[in-house]
Short mmCIF file of C-alpha atoms and ligand atoms in Angstrom, two decimals:
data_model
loop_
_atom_site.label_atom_id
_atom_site.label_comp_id
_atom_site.label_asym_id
_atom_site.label_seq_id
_atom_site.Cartn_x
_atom_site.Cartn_y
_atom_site.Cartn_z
CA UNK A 279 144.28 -76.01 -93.84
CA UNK A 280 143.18 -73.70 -96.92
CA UNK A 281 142.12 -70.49 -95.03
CA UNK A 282 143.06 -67.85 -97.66
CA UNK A 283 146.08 -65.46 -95.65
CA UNK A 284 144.99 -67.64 -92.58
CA UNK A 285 146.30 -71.18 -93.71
CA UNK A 286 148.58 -73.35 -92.03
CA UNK A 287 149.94 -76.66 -91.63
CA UNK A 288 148.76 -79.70 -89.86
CA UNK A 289 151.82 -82.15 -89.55
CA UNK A 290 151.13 -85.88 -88.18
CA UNK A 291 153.78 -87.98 -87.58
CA UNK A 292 156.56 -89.82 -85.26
CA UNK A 293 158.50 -86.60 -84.68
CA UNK A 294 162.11 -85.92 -83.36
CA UNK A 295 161.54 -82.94 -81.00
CA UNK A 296 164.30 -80.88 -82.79
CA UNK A 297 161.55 -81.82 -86.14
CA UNK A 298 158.87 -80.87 -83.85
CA UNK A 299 160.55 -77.59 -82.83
CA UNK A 300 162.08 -76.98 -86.59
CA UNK A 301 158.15 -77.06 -87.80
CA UNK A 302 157.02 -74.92 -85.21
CA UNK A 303 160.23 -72.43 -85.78
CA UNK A 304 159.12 -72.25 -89.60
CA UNK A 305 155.24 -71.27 -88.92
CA UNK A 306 156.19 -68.85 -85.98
CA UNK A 307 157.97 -66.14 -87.97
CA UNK A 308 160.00 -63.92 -85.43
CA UNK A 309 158.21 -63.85 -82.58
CA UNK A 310 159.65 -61.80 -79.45
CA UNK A 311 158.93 -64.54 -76.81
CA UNK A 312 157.32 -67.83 -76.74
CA UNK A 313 154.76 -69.03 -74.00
CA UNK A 314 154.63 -72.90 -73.96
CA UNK A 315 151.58 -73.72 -71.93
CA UNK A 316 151.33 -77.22 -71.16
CA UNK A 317 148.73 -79.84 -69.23
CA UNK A 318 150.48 -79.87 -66.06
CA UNK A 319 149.86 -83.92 -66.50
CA UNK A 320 151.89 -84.16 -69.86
CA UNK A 321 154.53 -82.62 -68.26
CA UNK A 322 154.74 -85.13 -65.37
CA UNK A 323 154.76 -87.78 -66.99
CA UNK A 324 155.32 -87.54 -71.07
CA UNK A 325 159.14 -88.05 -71.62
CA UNK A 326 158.67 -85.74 -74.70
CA UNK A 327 158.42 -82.63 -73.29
CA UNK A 328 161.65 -81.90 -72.09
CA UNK A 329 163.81 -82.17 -75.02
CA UNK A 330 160.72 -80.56 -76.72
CA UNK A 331 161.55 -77.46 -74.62
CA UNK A 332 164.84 -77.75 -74.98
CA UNK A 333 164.72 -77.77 -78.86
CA UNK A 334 162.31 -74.77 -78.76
CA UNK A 335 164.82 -72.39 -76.53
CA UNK A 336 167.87 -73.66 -78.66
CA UNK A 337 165.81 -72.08 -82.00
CA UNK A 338 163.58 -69.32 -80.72
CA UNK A 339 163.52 -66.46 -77.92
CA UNK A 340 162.45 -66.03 -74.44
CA UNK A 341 160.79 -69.85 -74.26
CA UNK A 342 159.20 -70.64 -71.07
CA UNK A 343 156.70 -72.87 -69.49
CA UNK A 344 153.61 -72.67 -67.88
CA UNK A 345 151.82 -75.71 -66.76
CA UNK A 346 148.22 -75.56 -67.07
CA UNK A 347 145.78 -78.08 -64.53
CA UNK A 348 145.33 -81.16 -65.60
CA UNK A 349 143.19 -81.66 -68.47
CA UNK A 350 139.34 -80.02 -68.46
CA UNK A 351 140.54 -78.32 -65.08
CA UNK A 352 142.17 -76.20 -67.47
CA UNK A 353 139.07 -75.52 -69.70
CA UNK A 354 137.45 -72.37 -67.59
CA UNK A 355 137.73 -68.47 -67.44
CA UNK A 356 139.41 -68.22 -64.30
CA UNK A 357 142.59 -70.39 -65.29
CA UNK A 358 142.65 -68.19 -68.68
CA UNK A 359 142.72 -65.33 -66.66
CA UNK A 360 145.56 -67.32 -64.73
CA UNK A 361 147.47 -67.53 -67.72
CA UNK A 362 146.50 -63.67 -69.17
CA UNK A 363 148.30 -62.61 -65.81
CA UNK A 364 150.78 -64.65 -66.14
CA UNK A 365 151.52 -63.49 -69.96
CA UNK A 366 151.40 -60.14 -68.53
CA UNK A 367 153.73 -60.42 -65.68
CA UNK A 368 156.69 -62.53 -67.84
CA UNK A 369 156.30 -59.18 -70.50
CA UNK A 370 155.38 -61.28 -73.21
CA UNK A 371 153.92 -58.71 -76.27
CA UNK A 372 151.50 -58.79 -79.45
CA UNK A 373 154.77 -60.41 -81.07
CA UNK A 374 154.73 -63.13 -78.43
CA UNK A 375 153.15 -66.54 -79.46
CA UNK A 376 151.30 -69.42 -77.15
CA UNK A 377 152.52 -73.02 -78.13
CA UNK A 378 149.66 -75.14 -76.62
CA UNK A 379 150.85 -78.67 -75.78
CA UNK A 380 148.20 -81.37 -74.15
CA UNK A 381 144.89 -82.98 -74.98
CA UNK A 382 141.88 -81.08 -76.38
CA UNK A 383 141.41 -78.87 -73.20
CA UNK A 384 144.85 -77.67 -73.38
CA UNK A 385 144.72 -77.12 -76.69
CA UNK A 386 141.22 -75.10 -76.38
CA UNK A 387 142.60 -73.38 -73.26
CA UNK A 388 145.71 -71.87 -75.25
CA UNK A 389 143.64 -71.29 -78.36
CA UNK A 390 140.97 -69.05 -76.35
CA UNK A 391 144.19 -67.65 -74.30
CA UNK A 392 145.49 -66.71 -77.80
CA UNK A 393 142.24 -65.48 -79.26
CA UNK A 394 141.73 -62.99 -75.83
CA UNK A 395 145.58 -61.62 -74.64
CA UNK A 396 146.31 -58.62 -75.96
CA UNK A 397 142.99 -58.79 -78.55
CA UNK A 398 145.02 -61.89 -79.97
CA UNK A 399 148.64 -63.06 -80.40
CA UNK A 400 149.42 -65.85 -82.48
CA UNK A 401 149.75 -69.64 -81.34
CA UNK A 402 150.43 -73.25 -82.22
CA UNK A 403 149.61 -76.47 -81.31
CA UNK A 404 150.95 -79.59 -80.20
CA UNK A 405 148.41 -82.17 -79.40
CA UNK A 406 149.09 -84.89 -77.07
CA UNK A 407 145.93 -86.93 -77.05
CA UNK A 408 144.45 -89.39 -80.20
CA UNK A 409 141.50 -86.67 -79.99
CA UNK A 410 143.25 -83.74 -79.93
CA UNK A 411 145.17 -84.89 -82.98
CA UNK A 412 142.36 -85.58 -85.19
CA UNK A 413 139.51 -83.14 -83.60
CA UNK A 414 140.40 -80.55 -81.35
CA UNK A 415 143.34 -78.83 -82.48
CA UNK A 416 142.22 -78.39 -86.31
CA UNK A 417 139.56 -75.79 -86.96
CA UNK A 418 139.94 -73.02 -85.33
CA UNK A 419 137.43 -73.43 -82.46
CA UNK A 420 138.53 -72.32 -78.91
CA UNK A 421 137.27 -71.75 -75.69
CA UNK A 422 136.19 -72.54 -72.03
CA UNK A 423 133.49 -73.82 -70.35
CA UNK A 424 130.94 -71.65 -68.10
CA UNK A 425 128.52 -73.18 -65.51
CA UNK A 426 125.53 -73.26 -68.36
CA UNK A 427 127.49 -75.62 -70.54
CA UNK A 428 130.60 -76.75 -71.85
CA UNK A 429 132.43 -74.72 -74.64
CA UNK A 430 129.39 -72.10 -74.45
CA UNK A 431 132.62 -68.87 -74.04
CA UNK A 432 135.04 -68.88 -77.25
CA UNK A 433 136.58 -67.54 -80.53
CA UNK A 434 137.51 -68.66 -84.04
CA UNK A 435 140.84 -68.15 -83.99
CA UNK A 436 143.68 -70.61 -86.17
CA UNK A 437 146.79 -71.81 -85.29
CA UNK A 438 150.00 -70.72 -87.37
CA UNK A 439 150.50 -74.32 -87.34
CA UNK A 440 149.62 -77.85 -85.69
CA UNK A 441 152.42 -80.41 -84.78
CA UNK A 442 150.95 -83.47 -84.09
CA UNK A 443 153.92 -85.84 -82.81
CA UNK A 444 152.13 -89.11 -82.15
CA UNK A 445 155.05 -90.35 -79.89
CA UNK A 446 153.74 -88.40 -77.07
CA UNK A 447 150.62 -90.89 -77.12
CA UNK A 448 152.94 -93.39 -75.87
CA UNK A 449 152.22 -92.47 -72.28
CA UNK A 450 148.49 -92.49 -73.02
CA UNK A 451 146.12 -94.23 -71.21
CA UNK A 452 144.16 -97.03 -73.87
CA UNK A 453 141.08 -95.86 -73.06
CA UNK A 454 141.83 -92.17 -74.18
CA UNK A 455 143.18 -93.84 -77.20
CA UNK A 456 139.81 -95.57 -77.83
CA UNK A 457 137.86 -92.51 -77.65
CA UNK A 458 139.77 -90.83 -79.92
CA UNK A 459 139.21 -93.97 -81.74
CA UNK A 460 135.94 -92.86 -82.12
CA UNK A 461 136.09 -89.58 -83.79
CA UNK A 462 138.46 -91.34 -86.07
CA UNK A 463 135.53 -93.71 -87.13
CA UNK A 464 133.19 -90.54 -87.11
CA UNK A 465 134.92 -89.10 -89.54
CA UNK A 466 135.37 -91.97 -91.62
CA UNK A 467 131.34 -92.23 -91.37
CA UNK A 468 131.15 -88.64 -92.29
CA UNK A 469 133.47 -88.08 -95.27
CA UNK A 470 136.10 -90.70 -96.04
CA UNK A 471 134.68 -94.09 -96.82
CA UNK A 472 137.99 -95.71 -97.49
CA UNK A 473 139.25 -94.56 -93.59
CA UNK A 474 136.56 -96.46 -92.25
CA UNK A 475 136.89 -99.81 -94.34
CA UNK A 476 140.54 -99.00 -93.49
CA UNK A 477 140.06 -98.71 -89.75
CA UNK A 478 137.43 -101.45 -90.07
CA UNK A 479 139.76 -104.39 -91.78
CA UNK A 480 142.35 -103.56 -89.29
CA UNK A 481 141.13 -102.44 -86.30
CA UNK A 482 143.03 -105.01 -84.66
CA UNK A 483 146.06 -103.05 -85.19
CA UNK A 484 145.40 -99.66 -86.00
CA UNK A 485 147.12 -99.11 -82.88
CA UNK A 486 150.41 -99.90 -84.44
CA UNK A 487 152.87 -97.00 -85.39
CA UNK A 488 152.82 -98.25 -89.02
CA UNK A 489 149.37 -97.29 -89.51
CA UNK A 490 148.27 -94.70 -87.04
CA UNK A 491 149.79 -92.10 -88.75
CA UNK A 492 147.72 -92.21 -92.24
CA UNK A 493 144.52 -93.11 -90.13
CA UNK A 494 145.43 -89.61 -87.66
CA UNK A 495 146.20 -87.76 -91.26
CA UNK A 496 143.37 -89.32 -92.91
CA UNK A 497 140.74 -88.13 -90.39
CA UNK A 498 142.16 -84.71 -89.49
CA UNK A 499 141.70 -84.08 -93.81
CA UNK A 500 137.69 -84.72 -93.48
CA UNK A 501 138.16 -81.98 -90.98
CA UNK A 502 140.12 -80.06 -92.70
CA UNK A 503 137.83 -80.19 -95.84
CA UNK A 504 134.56 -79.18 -93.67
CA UNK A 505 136.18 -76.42 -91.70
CA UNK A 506 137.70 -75.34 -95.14
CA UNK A 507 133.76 -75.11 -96.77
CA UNK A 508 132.28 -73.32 -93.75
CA UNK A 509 134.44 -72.13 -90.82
CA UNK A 510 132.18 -70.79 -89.36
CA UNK A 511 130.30 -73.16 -88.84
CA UNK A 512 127.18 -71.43 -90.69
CA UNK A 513 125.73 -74.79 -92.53
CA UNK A 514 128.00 -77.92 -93.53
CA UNK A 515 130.37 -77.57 -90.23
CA UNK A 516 127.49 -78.69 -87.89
CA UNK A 517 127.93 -82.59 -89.66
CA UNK A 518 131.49 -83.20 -87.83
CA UNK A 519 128.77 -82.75 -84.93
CA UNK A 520 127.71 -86.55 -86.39
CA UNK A 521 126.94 -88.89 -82.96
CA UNK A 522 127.19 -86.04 -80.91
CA UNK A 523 123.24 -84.56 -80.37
CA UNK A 524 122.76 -87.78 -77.96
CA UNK A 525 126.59 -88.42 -77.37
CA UNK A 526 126.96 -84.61 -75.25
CA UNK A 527 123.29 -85.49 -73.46
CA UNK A 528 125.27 -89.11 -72.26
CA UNK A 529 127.86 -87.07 -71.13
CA UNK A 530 126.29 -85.21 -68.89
CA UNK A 531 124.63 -87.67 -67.76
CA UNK A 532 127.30 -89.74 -66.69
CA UNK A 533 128.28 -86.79 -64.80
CA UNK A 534 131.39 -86.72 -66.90
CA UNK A 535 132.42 -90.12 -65.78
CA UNK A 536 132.54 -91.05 -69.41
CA UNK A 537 134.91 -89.95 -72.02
CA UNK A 538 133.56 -87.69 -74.95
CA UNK A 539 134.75 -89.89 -77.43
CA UNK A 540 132.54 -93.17 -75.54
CA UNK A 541 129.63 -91.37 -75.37
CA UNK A 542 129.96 -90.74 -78.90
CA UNK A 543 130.28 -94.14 -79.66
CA UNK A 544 126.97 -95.01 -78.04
CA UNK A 545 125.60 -91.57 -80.21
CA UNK A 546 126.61 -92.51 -82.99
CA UNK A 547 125.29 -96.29 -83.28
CA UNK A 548 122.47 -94.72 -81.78
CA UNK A 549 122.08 -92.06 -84.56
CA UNK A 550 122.64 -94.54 -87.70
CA UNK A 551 119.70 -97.03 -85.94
CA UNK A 552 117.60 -93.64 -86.40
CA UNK A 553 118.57 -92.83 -89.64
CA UNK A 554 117.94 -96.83 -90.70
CA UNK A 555 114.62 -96.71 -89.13
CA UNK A 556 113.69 -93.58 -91.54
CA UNK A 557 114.86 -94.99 -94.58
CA UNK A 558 118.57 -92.18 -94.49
CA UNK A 559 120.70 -94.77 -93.93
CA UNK A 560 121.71 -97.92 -95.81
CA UNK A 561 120.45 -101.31 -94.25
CA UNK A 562 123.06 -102.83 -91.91
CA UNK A 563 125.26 -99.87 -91.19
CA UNK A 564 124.00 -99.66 -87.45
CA UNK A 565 125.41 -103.08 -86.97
CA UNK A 566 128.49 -102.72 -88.79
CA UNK A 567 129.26 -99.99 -87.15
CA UNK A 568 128.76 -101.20 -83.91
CA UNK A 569 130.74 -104.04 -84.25
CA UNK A 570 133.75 -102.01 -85.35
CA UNK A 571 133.24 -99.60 -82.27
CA UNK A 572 132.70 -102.85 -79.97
CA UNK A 573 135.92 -104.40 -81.57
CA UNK A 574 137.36 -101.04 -80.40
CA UNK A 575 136.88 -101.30 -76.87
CA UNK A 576 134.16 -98.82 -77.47
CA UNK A 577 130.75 -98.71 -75.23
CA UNK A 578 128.00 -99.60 -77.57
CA UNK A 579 124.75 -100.83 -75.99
CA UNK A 580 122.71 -98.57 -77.08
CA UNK A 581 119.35 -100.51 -75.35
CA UNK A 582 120.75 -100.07 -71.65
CA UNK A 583 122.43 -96.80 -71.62
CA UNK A 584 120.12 -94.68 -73.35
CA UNK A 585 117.14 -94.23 -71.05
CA UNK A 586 114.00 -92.02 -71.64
CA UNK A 587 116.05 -89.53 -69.10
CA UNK A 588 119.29 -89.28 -71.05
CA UNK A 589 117.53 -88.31 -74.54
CA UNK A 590 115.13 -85.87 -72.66
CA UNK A 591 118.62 -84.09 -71.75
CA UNK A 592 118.70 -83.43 -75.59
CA UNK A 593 118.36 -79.85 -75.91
CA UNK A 594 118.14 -77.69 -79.13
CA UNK A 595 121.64 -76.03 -79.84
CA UNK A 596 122.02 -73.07 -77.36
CA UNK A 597 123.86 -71.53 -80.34
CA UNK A 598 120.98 -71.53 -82.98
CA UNK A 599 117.58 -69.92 -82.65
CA UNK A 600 114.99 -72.99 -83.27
CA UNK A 601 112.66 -75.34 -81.97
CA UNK A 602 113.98 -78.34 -84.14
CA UNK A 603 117.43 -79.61 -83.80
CA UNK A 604 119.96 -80.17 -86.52
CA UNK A 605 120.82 -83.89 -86.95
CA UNK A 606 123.54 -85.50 -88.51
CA UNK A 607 122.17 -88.23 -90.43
CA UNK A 608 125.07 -90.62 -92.29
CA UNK A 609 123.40 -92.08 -95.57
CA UNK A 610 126.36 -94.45 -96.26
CA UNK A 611 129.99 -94.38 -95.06
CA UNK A 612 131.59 -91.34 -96.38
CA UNK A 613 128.50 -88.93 -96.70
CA UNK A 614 126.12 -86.98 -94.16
CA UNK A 615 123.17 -85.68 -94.34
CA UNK A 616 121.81 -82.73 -92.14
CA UNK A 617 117.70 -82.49 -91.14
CA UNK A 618 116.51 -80.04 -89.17
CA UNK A 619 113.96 -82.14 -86.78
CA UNK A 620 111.43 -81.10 -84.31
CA UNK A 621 112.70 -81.89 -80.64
CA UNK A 622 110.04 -84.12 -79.50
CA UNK A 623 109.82 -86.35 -82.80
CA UNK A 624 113.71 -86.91 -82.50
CA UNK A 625 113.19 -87.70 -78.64
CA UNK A 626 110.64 -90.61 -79.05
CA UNK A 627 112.16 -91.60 -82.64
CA UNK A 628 115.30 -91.95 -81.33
CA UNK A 629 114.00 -94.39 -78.29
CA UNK A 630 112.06 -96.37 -80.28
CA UNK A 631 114.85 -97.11 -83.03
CA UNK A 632 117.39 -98.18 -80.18
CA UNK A 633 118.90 -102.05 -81.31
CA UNK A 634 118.43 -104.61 -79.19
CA UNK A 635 121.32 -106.09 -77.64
N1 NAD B 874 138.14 -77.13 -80.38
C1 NAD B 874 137.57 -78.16 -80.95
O1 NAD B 874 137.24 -78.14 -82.14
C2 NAD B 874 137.32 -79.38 -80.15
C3 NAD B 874 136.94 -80.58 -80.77
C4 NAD B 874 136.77 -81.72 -80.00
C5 NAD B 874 136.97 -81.66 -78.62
N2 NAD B 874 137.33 -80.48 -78.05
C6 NAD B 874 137.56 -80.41 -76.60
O2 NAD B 874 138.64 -81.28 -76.28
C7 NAD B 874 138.50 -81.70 -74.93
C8 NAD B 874 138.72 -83.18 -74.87
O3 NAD B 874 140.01 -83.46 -75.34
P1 NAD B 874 140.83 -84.74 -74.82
O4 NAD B 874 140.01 -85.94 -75.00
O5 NAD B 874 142.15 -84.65 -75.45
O6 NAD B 874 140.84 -84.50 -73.25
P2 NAD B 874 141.88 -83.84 -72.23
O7 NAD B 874 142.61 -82.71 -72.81
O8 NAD B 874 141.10 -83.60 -71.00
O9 NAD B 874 142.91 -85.02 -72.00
C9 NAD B 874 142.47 -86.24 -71.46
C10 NAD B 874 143.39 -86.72 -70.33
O10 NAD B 874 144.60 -87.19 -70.90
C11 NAD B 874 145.71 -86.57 -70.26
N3 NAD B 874 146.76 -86.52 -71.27
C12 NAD B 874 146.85 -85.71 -72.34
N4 NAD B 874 147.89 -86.06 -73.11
C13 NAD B 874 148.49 -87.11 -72.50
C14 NAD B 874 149.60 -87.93 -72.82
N5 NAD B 874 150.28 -87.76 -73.96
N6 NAD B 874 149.94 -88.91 -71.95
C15 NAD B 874 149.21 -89.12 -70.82
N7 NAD B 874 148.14 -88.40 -70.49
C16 NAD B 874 147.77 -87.41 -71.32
C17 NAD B 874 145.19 -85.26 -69.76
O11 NAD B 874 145.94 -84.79 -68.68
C18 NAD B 874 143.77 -85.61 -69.35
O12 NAD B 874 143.77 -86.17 -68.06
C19 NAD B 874 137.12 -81.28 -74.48
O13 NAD B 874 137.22 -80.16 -73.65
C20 NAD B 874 136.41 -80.92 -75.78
O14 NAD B 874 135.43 -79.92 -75.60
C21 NAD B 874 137.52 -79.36 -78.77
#
């Protein structure tokens, strides 16, 4: 990740944990003490964390482990605060560093933990989810989630460096892999053309540890070359946001019961039928799309599960001042397209252009 003094790493691979903790050992510098905060669920059952550990204390000082709750359990200011204590209590110092090891919610929770102790120690990552790996540990974006909305407390803060070890998705359930799946073909959509024939020709077995590892490398560059333009997120960031205007509102609406990446399966078919129906995207992507996300065990009808109630949960961005809402629009696989659209034209445009099933 090009970030002037602030660069660093992303590694994907099959990793032996003495590679893992070699890579992490290299980024870290000298720290004084090492906090490995974990999803208290990788540690139970991932055989990978262990000798992960184990590597770590062999190579760097003071390594212990903190298990955070499972998953988005973890994702709120009172475990943070948890953890700040925690930091506090073991002695660990501004020289200390986090290692953050679990799906996106661990990886957010250390990250914002990171950004906040001490006014900011360093940390790394070590995802342990498909959409950890390609999404949420590259960027720089951490934080928690407060009773008005999810991820609405945070900082921009960057790792020293990510380790993403793919053999810990071993004990992942299939449908986490699929919704990872989906940010995969999101930002194939968005900014790699080739990564979505790719994942398109052989979606059969992109599963296979032959290929996942260029398809994982291959979408967390698209990332890595919109974070790199505007880290911020000031202008061209907000297009990795591609499926997910409708995709959060189906979320919520499903009371959580579906997983990010599914409801942003159903957002994003949704969002190319829009962008078909006024004349942004090429003829025929809608349905080529959503045969690829079908083929991926992906939810896709579009018709039945988005009502008039689910897109009147759309809400313009709490972040941005406006009255029209910034939508990702992909022209053709590869490129995107951002229009700023009043609320209530994208509401009943985005009803009407729904495929049949
Ligand atoms: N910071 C960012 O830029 C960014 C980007 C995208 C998403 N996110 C955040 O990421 C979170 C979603 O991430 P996620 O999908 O990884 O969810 P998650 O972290 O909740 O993990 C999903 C489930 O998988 C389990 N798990 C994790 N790794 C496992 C493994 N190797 N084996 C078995 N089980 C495992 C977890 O315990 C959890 O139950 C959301 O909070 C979202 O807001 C952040």
């Amino acid at each position: 990740m090009p970030l002037g003094e602030r660069s660093y790493d992303v590694h994907v691979g099959t990793f032996a944990s003495d590679e893992v903790a070699e890579r992490l050992d290299e980024a870290l510098g000298e720290p004084s003490g090492v906090a490995v905060l974990v999803d208290e669920h990788v540690a139970a059952v991932s055989p990978r964390l262990s000798p992960l550990c184990a590597a770590l204390q062999a190579r760097l000082p003071r390594v212990q482990v903190l298990r955070l709750p499972r998953g988005e359990s973890a994702k709120n200011l009172a475990a943070v605060e948890r953890t700040c204590q925690w930091l506090a209590e073991q002695g660990y110092d501004r020289r200390s560093v986090i290692v953050g090891v679990g799906g996106g919610a661990a990886t957010d929770h250390a990250g914002f933990a990171a950004a906040v102790y001490l006014r900011g120690i360093d940390f790394a990552l070590c995802p342990t989810t498909l959409l950890a790996a390609v999404d949420a540990s590259v960027g720089g974006k951490t934080g928690v989630d407060i009773a008005a909305g999810k991820n609405l407390v945070g900082a921009f803060h960057q790792p020293r460096v990510v380790v993403a070890d793919l053999g810990f998705l071993a004990t992942l359930p299939a449908r986490e892999i699929a919704a990872g799946l989906a940010e995969v073909v999101k930002a194939g959509l968005i900014g790699d053309a080739e990564l979505f024939a790719n994942v398109e020709s052989s979606a059969q077995a992109v599963l296979g540890p032959a290929e996942l590892p260029a398809v994982v490398a291959a979408a967390v560059r698209v990332k890595i070359e919109v974070v790199t333009e505007d880290e911020r997120e000031s202008g061209r960031r907000a297009v990795l946001n591609f499926g997910h205007t409708l995709g959060h509102a189906i979320e919520a609406a499903s009371g959580y019961e579906l997983l990010h990446g599914e409801a942003v399966s159903l957002g994003m078919v949704a969002a190319l039928a829009l962008g078909e129906a006024r004349g942004v995207t090429e003829p025929g992507l809608a349905a080529r799309t959503r045969a690829l996300l079908a083929k991926l065990c992906l939810p896709v009808d579009v018709q039945t599960r988005v009502s008039p109630e689910i897109v009147d949960r759309i809400e313009v961005d709490k972040k941005r001042r406006s009255d029209k809402v910034r939508f990702v629009f992909v022209p053709r696989p590869g490129a995107a397209a951002l229009h700023d659209i009043p609320l209530l034209e994208l509401k009943q445009q985005l009803l009407a252009a729904r495929p049949a099933t």
